PDB file of C-alpha atoms and ligand atoms in Angstrom:
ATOM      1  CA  UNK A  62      55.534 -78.807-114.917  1.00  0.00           C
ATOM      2  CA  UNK A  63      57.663 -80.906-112.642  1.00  0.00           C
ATOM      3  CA  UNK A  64      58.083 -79.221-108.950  1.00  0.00           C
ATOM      4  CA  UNK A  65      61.661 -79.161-107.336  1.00  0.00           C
ATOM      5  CA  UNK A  66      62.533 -80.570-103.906  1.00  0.00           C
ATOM      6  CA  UNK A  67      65.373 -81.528-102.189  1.00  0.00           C
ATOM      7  CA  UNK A  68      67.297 -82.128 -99.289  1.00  0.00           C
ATOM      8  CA  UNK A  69      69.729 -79.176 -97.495  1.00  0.00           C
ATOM      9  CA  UNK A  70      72.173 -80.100 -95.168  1.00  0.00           C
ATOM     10  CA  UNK A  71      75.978 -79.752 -94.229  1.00  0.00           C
ATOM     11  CA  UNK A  72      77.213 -82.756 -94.999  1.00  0.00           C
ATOM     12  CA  UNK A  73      73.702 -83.946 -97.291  1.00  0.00           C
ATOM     13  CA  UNK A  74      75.538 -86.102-100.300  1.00  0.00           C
ATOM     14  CA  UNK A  75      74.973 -89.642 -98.439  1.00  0.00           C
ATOM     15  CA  UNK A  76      71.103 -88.535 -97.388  1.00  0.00           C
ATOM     16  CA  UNK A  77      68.562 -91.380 -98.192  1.00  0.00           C
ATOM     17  CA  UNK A  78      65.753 -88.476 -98.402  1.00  0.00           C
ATOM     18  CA  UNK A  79      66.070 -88.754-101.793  1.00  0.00           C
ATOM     19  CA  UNK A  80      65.145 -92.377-102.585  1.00  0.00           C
ATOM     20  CA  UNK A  81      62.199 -92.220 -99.999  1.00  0.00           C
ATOM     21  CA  UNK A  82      60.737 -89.305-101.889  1.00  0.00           C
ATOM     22  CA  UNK A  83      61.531 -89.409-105.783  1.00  0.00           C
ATOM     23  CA  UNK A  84      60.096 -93.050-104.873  1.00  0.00           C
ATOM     24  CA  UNK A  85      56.899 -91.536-103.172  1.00  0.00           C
ATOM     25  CA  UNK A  86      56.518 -88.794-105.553  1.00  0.00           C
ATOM     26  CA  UNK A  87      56.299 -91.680-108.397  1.00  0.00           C
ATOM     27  CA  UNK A  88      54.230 -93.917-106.829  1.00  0.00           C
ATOM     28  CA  UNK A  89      51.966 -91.358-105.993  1.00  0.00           C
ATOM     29  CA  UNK A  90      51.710 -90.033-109.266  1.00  0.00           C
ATOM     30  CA  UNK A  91      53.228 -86.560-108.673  1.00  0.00           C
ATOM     31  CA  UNK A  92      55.054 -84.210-110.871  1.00  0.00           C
ATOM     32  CA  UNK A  93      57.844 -83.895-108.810  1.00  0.00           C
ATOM     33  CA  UNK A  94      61.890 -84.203-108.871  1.00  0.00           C
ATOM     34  CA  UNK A  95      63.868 -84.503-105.520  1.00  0.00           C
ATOM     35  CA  UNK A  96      67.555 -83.341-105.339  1.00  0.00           C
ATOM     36  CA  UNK A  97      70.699 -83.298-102.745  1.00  0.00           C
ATOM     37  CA  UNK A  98      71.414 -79.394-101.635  1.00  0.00           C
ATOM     38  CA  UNK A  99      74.889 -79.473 -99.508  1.00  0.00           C
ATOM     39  CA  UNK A 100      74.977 -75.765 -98.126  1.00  0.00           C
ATOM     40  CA  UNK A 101      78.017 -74.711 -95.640  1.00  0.00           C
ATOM     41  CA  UNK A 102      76.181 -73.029 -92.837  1.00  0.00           C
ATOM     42  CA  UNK A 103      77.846 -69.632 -93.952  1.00  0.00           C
ATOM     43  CA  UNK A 104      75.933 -69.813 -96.940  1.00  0.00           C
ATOM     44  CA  UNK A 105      72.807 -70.818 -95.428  1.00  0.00           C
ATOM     45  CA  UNK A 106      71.304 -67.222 -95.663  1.00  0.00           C
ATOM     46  CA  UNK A 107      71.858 -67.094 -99.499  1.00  0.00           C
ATOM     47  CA  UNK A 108      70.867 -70.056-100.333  1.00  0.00           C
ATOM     48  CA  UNK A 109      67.693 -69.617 -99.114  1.00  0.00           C
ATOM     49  CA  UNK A 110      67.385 -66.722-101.485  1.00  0.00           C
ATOM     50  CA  UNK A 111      68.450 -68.957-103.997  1.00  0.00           C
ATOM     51  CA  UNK A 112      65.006 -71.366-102.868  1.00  0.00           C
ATOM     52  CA  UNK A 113      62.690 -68.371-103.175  1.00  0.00           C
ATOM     53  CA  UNK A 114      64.575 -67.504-106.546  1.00  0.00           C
ATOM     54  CA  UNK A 115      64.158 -70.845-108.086  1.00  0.00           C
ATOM     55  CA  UNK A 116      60.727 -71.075-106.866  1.00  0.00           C
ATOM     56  CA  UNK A 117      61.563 -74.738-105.269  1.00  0.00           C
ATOM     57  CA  UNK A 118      58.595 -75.930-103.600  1.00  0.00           C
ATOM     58  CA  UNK A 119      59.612 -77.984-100.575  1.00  0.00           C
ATOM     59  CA  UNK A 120      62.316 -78.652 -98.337  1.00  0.00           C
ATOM     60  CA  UNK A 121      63.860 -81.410 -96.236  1.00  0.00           C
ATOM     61  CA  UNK A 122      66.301 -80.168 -93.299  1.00  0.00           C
ATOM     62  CA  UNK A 123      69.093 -81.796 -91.511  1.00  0.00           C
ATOM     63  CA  UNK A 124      71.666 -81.247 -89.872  1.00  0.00           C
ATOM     64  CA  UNK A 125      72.955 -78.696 -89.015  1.00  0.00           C
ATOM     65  CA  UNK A 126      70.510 -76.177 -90.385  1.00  0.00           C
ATOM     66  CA  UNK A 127      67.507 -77.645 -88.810  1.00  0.00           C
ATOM     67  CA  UNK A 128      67.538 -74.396 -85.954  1.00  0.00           C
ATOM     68  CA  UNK A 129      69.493 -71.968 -87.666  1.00  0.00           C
ATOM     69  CA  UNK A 130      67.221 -72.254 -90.938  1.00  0.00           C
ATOM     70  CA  UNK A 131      63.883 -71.018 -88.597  1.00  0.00           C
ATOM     71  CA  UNK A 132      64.938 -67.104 -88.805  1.00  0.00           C
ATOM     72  CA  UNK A 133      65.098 -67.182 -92.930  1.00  0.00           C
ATOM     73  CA  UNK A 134      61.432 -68.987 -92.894  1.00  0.00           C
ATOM     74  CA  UNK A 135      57.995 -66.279 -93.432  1.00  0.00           C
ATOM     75  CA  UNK A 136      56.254 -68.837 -91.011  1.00  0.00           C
ATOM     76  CA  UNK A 137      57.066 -71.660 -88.506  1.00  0.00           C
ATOM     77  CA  UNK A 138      54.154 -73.726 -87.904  1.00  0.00           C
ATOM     78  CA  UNK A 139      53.010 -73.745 -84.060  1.00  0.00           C
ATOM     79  CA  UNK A 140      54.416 -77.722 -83.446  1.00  0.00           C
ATOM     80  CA  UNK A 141      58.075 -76.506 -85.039  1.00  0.00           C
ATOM     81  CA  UNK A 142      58.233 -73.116 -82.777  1.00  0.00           C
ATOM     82  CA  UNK A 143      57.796 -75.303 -79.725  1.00  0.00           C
ATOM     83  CA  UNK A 144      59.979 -77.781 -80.510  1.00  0.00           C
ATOM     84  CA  UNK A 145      62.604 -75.068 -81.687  1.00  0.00           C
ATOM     85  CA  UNK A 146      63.538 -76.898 -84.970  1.00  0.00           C
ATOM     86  CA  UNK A 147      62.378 -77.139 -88.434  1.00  0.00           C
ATOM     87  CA  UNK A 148      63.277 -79.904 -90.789  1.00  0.00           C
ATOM     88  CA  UNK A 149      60.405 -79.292 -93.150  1.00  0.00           C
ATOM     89  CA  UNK A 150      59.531 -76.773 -96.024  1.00  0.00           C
ATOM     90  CA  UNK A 151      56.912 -75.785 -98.163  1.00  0.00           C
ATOM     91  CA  UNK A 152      56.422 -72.725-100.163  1.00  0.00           C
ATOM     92  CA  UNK A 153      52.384 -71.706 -99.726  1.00  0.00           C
ATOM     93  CA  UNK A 154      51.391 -69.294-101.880  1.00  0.00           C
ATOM     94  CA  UNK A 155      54.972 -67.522-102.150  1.00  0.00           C
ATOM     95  CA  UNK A 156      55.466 -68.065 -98.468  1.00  0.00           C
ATOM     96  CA  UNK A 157      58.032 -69.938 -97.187  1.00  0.00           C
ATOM     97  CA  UNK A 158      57.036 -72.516 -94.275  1.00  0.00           C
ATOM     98  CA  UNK A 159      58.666 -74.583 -91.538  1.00  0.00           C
ATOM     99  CA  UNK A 160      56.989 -77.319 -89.908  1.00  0.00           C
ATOM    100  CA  UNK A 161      58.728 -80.473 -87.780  1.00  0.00           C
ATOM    101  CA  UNK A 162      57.659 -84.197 -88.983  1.00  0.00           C
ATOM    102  CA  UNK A 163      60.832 -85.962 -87.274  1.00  0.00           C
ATOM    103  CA  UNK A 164      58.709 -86.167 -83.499  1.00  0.00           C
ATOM    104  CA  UNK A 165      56.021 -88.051 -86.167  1.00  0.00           C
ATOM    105  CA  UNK A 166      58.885 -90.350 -87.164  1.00  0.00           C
ATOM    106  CA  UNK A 167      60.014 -91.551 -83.360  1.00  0.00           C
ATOM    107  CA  UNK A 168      56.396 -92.203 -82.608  1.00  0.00           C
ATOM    108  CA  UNK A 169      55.274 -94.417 -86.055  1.00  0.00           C
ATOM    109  CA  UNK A 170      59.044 -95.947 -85.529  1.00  0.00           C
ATOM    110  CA  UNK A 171      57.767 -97.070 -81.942  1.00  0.00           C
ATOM    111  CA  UNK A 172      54.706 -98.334 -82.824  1.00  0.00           C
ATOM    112  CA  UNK A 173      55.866 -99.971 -85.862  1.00  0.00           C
ATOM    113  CA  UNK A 174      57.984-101.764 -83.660  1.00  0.00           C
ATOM    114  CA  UNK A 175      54.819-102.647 -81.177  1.00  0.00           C
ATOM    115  CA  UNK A 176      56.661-100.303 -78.159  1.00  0.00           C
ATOM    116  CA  UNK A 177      55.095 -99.134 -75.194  1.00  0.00           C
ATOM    117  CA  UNK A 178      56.452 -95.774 -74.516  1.00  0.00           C
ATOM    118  CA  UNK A 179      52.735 -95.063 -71.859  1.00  0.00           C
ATOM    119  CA  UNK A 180      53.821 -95.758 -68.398  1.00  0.00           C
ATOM    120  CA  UNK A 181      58.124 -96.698 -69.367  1.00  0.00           C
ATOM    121  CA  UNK A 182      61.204 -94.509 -68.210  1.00  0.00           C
ATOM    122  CA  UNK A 183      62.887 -93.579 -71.284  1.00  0.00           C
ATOM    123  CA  UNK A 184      66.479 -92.602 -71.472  1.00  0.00           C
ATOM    124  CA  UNK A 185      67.605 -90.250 -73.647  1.00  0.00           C
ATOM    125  CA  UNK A 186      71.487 -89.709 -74.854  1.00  0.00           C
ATOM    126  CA  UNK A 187      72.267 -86.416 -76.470  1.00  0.00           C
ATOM    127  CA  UNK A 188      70.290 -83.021 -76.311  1.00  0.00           C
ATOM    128  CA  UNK A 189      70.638 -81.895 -79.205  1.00  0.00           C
ATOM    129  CA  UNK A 190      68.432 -80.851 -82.404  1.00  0.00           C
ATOM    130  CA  UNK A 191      66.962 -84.251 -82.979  1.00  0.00           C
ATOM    131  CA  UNK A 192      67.109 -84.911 -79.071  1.00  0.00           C
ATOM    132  CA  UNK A 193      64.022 -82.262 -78.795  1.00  0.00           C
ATOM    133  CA  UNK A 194      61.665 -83.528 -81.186  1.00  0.00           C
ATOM    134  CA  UNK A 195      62.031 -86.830 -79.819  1.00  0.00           C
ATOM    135  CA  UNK A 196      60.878 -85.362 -76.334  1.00  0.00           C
ATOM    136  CA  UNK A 197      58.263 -83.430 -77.754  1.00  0.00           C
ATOM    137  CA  UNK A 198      56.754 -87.237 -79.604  1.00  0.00           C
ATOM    138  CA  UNK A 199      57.514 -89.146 -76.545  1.00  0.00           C
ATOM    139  CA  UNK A 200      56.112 -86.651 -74.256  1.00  0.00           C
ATOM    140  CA  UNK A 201      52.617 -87.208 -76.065  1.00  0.00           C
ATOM    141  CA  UNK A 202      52.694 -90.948 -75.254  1.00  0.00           C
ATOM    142  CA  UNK A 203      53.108 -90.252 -71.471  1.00  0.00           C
ATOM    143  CA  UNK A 204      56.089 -91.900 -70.302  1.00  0.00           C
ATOM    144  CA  UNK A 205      56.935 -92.309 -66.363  1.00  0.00           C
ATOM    145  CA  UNK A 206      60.311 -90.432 -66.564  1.00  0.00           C
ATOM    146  CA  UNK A 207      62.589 -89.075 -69.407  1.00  0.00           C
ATOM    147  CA  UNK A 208      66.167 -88.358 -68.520  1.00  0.00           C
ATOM    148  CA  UNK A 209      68.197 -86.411 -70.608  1.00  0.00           C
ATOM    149  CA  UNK A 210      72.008 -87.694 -70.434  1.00  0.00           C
ATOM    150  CA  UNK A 211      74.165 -84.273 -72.714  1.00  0.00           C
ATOM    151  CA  UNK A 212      77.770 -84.111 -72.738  1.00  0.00           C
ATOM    152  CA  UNK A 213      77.681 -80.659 -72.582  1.00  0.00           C
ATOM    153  CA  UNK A 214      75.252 -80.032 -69.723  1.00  0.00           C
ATOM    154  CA  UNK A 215      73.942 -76.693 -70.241  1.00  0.00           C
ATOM    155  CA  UNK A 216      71.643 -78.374 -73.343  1.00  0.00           C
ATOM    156  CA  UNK A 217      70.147 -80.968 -70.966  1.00  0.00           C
ATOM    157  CA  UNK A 218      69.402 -77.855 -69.054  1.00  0.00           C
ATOM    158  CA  UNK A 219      67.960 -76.141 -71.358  1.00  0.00           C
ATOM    159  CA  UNK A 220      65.667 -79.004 -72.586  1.00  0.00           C
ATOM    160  CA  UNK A 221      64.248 -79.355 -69.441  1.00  0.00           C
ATOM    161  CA  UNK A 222      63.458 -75.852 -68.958  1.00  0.00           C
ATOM    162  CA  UNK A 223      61.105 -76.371 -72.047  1.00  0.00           C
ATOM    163  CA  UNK A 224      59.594 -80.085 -71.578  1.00  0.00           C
ATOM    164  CA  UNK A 225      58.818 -82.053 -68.785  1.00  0.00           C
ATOM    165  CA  UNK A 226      62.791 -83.949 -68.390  1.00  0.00           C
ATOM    166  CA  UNK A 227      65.146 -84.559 -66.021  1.00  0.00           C
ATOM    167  CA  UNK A 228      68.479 -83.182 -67.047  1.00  0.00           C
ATOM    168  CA  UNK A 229      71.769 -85.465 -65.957  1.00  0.00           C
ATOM    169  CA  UNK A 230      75.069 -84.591 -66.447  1.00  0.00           C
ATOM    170  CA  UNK A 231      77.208 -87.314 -68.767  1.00  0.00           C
ATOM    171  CA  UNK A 232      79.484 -88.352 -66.140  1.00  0.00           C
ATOM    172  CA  UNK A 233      76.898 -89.886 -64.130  1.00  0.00           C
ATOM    173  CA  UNK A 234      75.587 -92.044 -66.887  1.00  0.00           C
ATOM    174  CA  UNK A 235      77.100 -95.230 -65.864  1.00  0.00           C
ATOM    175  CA  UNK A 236      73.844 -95.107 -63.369  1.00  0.00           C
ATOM    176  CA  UNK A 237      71.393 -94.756 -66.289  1.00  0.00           C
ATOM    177  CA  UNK A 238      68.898 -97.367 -66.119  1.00  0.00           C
ATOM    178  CA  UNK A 239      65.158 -97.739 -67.245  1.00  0.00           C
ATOM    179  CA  UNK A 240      63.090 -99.580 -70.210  1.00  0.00           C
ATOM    180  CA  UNK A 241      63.670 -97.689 -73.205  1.00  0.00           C
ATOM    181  CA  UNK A 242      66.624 -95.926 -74.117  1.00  0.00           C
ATOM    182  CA  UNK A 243      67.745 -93.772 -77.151  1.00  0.00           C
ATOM    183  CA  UNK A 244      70.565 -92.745 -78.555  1.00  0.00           C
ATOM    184  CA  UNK A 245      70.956 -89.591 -80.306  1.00  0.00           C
ATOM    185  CA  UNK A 246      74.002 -88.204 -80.221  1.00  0.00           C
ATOM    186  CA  UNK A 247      76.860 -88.786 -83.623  1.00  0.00           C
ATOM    187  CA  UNK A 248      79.281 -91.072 -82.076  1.00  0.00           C
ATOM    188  CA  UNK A 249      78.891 -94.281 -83.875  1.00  0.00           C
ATOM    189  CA  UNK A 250      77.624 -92.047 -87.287  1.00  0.00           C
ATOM    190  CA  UNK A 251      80.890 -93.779 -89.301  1.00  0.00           C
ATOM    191  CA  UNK A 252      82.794 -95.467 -86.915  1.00  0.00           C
ATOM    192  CA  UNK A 253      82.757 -98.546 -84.937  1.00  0.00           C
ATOM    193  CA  UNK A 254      81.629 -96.461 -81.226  1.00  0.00           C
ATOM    194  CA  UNK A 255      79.527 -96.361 -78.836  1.00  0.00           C
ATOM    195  CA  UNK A 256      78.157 -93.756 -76.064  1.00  0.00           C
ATOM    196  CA  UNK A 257      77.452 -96.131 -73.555  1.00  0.00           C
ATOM    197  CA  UNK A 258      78.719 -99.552 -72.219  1.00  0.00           C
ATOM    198  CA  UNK A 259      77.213-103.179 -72.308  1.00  0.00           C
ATOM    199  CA  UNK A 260      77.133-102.755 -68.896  1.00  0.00           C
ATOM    200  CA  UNK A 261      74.304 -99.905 -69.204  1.00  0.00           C
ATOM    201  CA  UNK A 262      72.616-101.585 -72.616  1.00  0.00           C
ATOM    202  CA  UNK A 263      71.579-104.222 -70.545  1.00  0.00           C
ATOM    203  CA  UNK A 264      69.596-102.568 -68.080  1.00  0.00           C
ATOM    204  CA  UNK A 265      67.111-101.627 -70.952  1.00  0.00           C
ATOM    205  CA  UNK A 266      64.031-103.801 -72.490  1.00  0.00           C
ATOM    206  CA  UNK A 267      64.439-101.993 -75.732  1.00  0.00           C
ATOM    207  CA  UNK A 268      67.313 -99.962 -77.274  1.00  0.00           C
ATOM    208  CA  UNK A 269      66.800 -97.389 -79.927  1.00  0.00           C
ATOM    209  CA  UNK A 270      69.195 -95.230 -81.893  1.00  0.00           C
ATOM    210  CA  UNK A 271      68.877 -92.245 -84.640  1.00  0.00           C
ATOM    211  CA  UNK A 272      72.248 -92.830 -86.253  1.00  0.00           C
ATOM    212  CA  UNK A 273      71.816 -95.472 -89.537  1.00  0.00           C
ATOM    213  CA  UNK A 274      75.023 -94.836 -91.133  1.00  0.00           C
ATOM    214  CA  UNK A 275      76.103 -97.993 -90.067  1.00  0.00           C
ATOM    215  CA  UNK A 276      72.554 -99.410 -90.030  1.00  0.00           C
ATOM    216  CA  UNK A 277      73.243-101.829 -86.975  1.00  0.00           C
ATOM    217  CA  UNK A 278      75.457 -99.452 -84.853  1.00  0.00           C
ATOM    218  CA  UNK A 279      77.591-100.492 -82.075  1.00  0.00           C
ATOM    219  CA  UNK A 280      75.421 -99.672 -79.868  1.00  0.00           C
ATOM    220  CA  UNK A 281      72.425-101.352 -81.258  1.00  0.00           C
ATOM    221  CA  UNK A 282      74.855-104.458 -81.700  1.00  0.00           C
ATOM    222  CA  UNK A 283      75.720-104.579 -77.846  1.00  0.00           C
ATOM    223  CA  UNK A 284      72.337-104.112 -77.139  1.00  0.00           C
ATOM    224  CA  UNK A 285      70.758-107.021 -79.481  1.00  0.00           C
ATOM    225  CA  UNK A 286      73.541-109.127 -78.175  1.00  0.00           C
ATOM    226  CA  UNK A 287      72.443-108.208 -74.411  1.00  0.00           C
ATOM    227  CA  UNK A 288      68.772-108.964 -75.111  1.00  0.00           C
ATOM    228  CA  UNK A 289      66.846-105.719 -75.729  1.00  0.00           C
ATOM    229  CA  UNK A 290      64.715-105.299 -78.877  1.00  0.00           C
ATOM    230  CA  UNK A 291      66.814-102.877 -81.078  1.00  0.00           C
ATOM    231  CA  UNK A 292      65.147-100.040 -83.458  1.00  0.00           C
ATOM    232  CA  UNK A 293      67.647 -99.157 -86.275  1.00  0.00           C
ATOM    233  CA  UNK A 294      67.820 -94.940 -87.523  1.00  0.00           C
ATOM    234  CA  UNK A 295      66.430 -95.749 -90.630  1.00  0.00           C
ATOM    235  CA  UNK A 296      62.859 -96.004 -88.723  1.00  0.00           C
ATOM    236  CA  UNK A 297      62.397 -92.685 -87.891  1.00  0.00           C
ATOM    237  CA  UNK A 298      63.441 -91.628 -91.296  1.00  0.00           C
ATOM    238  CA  UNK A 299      61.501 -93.288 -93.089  1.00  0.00           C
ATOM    239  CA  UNK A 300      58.226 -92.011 -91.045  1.00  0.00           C
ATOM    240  CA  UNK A 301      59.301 -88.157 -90.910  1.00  0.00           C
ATOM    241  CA  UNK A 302      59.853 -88.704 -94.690  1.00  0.00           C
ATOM    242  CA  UNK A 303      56.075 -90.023 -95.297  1.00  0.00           C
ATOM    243  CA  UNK A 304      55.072 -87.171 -92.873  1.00  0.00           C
ATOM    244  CA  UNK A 305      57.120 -84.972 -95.361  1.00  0.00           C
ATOM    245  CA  UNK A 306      55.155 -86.230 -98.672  1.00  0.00           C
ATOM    246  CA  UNK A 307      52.028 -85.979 -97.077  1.00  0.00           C
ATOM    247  CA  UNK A 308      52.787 -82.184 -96.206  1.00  0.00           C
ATOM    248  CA  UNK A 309      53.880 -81.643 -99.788  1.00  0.00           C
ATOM    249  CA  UNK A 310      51.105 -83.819-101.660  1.00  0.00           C
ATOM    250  CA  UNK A 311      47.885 -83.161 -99.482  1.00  0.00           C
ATOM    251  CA  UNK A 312      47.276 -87.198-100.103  1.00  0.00           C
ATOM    252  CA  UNK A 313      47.014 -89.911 -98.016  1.00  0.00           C
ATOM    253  CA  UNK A 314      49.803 -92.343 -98.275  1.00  0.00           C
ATOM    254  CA  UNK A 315      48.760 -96.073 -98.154  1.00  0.00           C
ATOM    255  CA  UNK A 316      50.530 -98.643 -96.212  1.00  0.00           C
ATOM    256  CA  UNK A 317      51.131-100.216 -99.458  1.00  0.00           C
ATOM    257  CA  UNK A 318      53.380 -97.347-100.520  1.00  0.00           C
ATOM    258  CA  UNK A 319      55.072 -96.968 -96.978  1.00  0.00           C
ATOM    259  CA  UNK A 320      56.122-100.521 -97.556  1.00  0.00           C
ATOM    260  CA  UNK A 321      57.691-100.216-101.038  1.00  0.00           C
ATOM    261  CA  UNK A 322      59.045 -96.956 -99.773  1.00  0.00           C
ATOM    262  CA  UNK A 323      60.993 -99.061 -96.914  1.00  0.00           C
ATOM    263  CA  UNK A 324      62.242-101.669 -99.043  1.00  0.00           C
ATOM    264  CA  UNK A 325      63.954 -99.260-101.631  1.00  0.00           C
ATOM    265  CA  UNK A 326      65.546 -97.291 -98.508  1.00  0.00           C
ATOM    266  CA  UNK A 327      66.575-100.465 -96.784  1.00  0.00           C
ATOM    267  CA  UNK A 328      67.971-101.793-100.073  1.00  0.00           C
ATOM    268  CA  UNK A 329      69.652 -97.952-100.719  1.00  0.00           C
ATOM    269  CA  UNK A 330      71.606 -98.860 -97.363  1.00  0.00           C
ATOM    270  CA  UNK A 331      72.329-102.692 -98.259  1.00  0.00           C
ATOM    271  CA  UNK A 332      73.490-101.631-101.514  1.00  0.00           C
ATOM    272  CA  UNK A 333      75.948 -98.704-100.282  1.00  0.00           C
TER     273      UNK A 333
HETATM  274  P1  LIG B   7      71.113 -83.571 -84.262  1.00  0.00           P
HETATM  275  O1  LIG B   7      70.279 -82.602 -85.063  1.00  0.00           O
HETATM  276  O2  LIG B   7      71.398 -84.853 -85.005  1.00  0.00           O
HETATM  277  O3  LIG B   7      70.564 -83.808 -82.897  1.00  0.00           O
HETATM  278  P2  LIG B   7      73.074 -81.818 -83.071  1.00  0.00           P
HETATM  279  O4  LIG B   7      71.996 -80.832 -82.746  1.00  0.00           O
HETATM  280  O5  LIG B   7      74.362 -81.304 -83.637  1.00  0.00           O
HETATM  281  O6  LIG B   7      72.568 -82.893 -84.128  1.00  0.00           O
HETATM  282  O7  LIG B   7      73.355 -82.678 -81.736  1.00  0.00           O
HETATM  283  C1  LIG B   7      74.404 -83.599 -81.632  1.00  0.00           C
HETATM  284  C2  LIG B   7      74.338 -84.284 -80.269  1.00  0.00           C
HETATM  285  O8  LIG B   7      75.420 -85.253 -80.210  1.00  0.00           O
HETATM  286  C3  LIG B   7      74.551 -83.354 -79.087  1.00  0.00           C
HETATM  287  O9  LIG B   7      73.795 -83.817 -77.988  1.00  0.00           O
HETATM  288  C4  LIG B   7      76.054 -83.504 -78.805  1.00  0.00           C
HETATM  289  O10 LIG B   7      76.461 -83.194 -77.503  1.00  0.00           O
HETATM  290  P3  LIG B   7      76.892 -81.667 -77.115  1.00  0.00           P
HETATM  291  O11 LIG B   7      75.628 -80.945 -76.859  1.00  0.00           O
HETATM  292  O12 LIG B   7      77.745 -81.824 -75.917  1.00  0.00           O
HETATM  293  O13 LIG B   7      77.656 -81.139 -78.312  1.00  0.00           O
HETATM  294  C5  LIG B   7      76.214 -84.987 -79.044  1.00  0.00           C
HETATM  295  N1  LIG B   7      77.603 -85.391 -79.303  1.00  0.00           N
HETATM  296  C6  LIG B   7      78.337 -85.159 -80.399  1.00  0.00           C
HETATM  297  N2  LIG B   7      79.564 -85.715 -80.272  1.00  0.00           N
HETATM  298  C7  LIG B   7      79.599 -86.327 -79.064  1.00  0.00           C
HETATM  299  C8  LIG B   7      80.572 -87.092 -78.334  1.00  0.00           C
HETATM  300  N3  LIG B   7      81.777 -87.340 -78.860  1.00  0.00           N
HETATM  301  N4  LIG B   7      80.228 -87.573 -77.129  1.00  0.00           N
HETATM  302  C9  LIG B   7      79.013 -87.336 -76.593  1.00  0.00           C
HETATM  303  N5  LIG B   7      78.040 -86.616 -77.210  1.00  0.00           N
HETATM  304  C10 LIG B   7      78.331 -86.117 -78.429  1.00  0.00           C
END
């Protein structure tokens, strides 16, 4: 019998999640088919009904279900609860779980890359869903300083109240300055912007951000042409989807598999 994933989001028809894992599930030799769910959030309640109906037997989250999902789940592993977002499902035994891979994906993305995060101030841009779980990875590496730069304040607030951050209101981010920066709020998702100036990019070694959609965003384009080693969205995920097929399969996924998985995403993107 072939097992039914898939990916739920509001908008989810342009999600790569599919090629990474109908890829992995083939490669790996599992019985599995992965599909594109787009859910309104209004209907998010019913169409998790609709999961435990159909017996599907994993989940990817985005945006913007990946908080609002948590109160349909039986179970949110101890990692998701802290980080306050899911954006990972697996029925166990009839139970529905929620677990967070995407703080996975920032770390493997930085290492990949050969990046220090152990002893670097790391700015962040945005506080939002994503924003957290990105804390949460860094915060395991041991940074100096992470400052939180949120439009709307009261979220950079909040952040810090949880992890270890200094909140900073967006008006004062012409001062940001540090080693690492990351951007992970949607301007730039589909359009030619950018959060921040040249004049900022270039105070930072290396310059990272979550949006892939284009893959070399403004941003990243200002700050490869001031200097700083750039690390496109399609890093992280690529790395919270391996961290998604190991969850599902219970196998270990070989390098050599990671590496045909990347090609097919990056050639997904090149192709689009
Ligand atoms: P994700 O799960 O991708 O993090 P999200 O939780 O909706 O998505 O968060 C979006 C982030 O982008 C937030 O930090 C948001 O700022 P607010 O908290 O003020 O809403 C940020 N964002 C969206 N549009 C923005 C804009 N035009 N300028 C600055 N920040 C913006």
């Amino acid at each position: 019998m072939y097992e039914v994933y898939g990916v739920i989001g509001y908008p989810a028809k342009h999600s790569l999640s599919p090629v990474i894992h109908n890829l992995g599930f083939n490669l790996l030799g599992i019985k599995g088919v992965y599909g594109t769910f787009e859910v309104r959030p209004e209907d998010l309640e019913i169409a998790i009904k609709g999961v435990r109906a159909l017996g599907i037997k994993g989940l990817s989250v985005t945006a913007p279900h990946k908080e609002t999902i948590m109160k349909y789940l039986d179970e949110v592993d101890k990692v998701a609860l802290e980080i306050g977002a899911v954006n990972t499902i697996e029925k166990v035994n009839g139970a529905l779980w929620g677990y967070n891979t995407d703080w996975i994906g920032i770390i493997k993305a930085f290492e990949e890359n050969g990046v220090e995060i152990t002893n670097r101030k790391v700015v962040i841009l945005g506080a939002g869903g994503a924003s957290k779980a990105i804390v949460y990875g860094l915060i395991k590496k041991n940074p100096r300083k992470i400052e939180v730069y949120n439009r709307t304040f009261e979220k950079a607030l909040e952040l810090a109240k949880k992890f270890s951050v200094e909140p900073k209101k967006w008006e004062e981010i012409d001062k940001a300055s540090g080693e690492i920066i990351i951007q992970t709020t949607s301007v730039g998702h589909n359009i030619w912007d950018t959060p921040v100036s040249e004049e900022i990019v270039k105070r930072f070694e290396v310059a990272m951000d979550i949006v892939y959609n284009p893959l070399k965003t403004k941003f990243l384009d200002l700050a490869e042409k001031r200097g700083c080693k750039i690390i496109d969205g399609l890093q992280m995920l690529i790395y919270q989807g391996i961290e998604q097929l190991r969850i599902w399969t219970k196998l270990e996924i070989s390098m050599e598999v990671i590496e045909k998985i990347k090609k097919e995403v990056y050639k997904a993107v090149s192709e689009k």
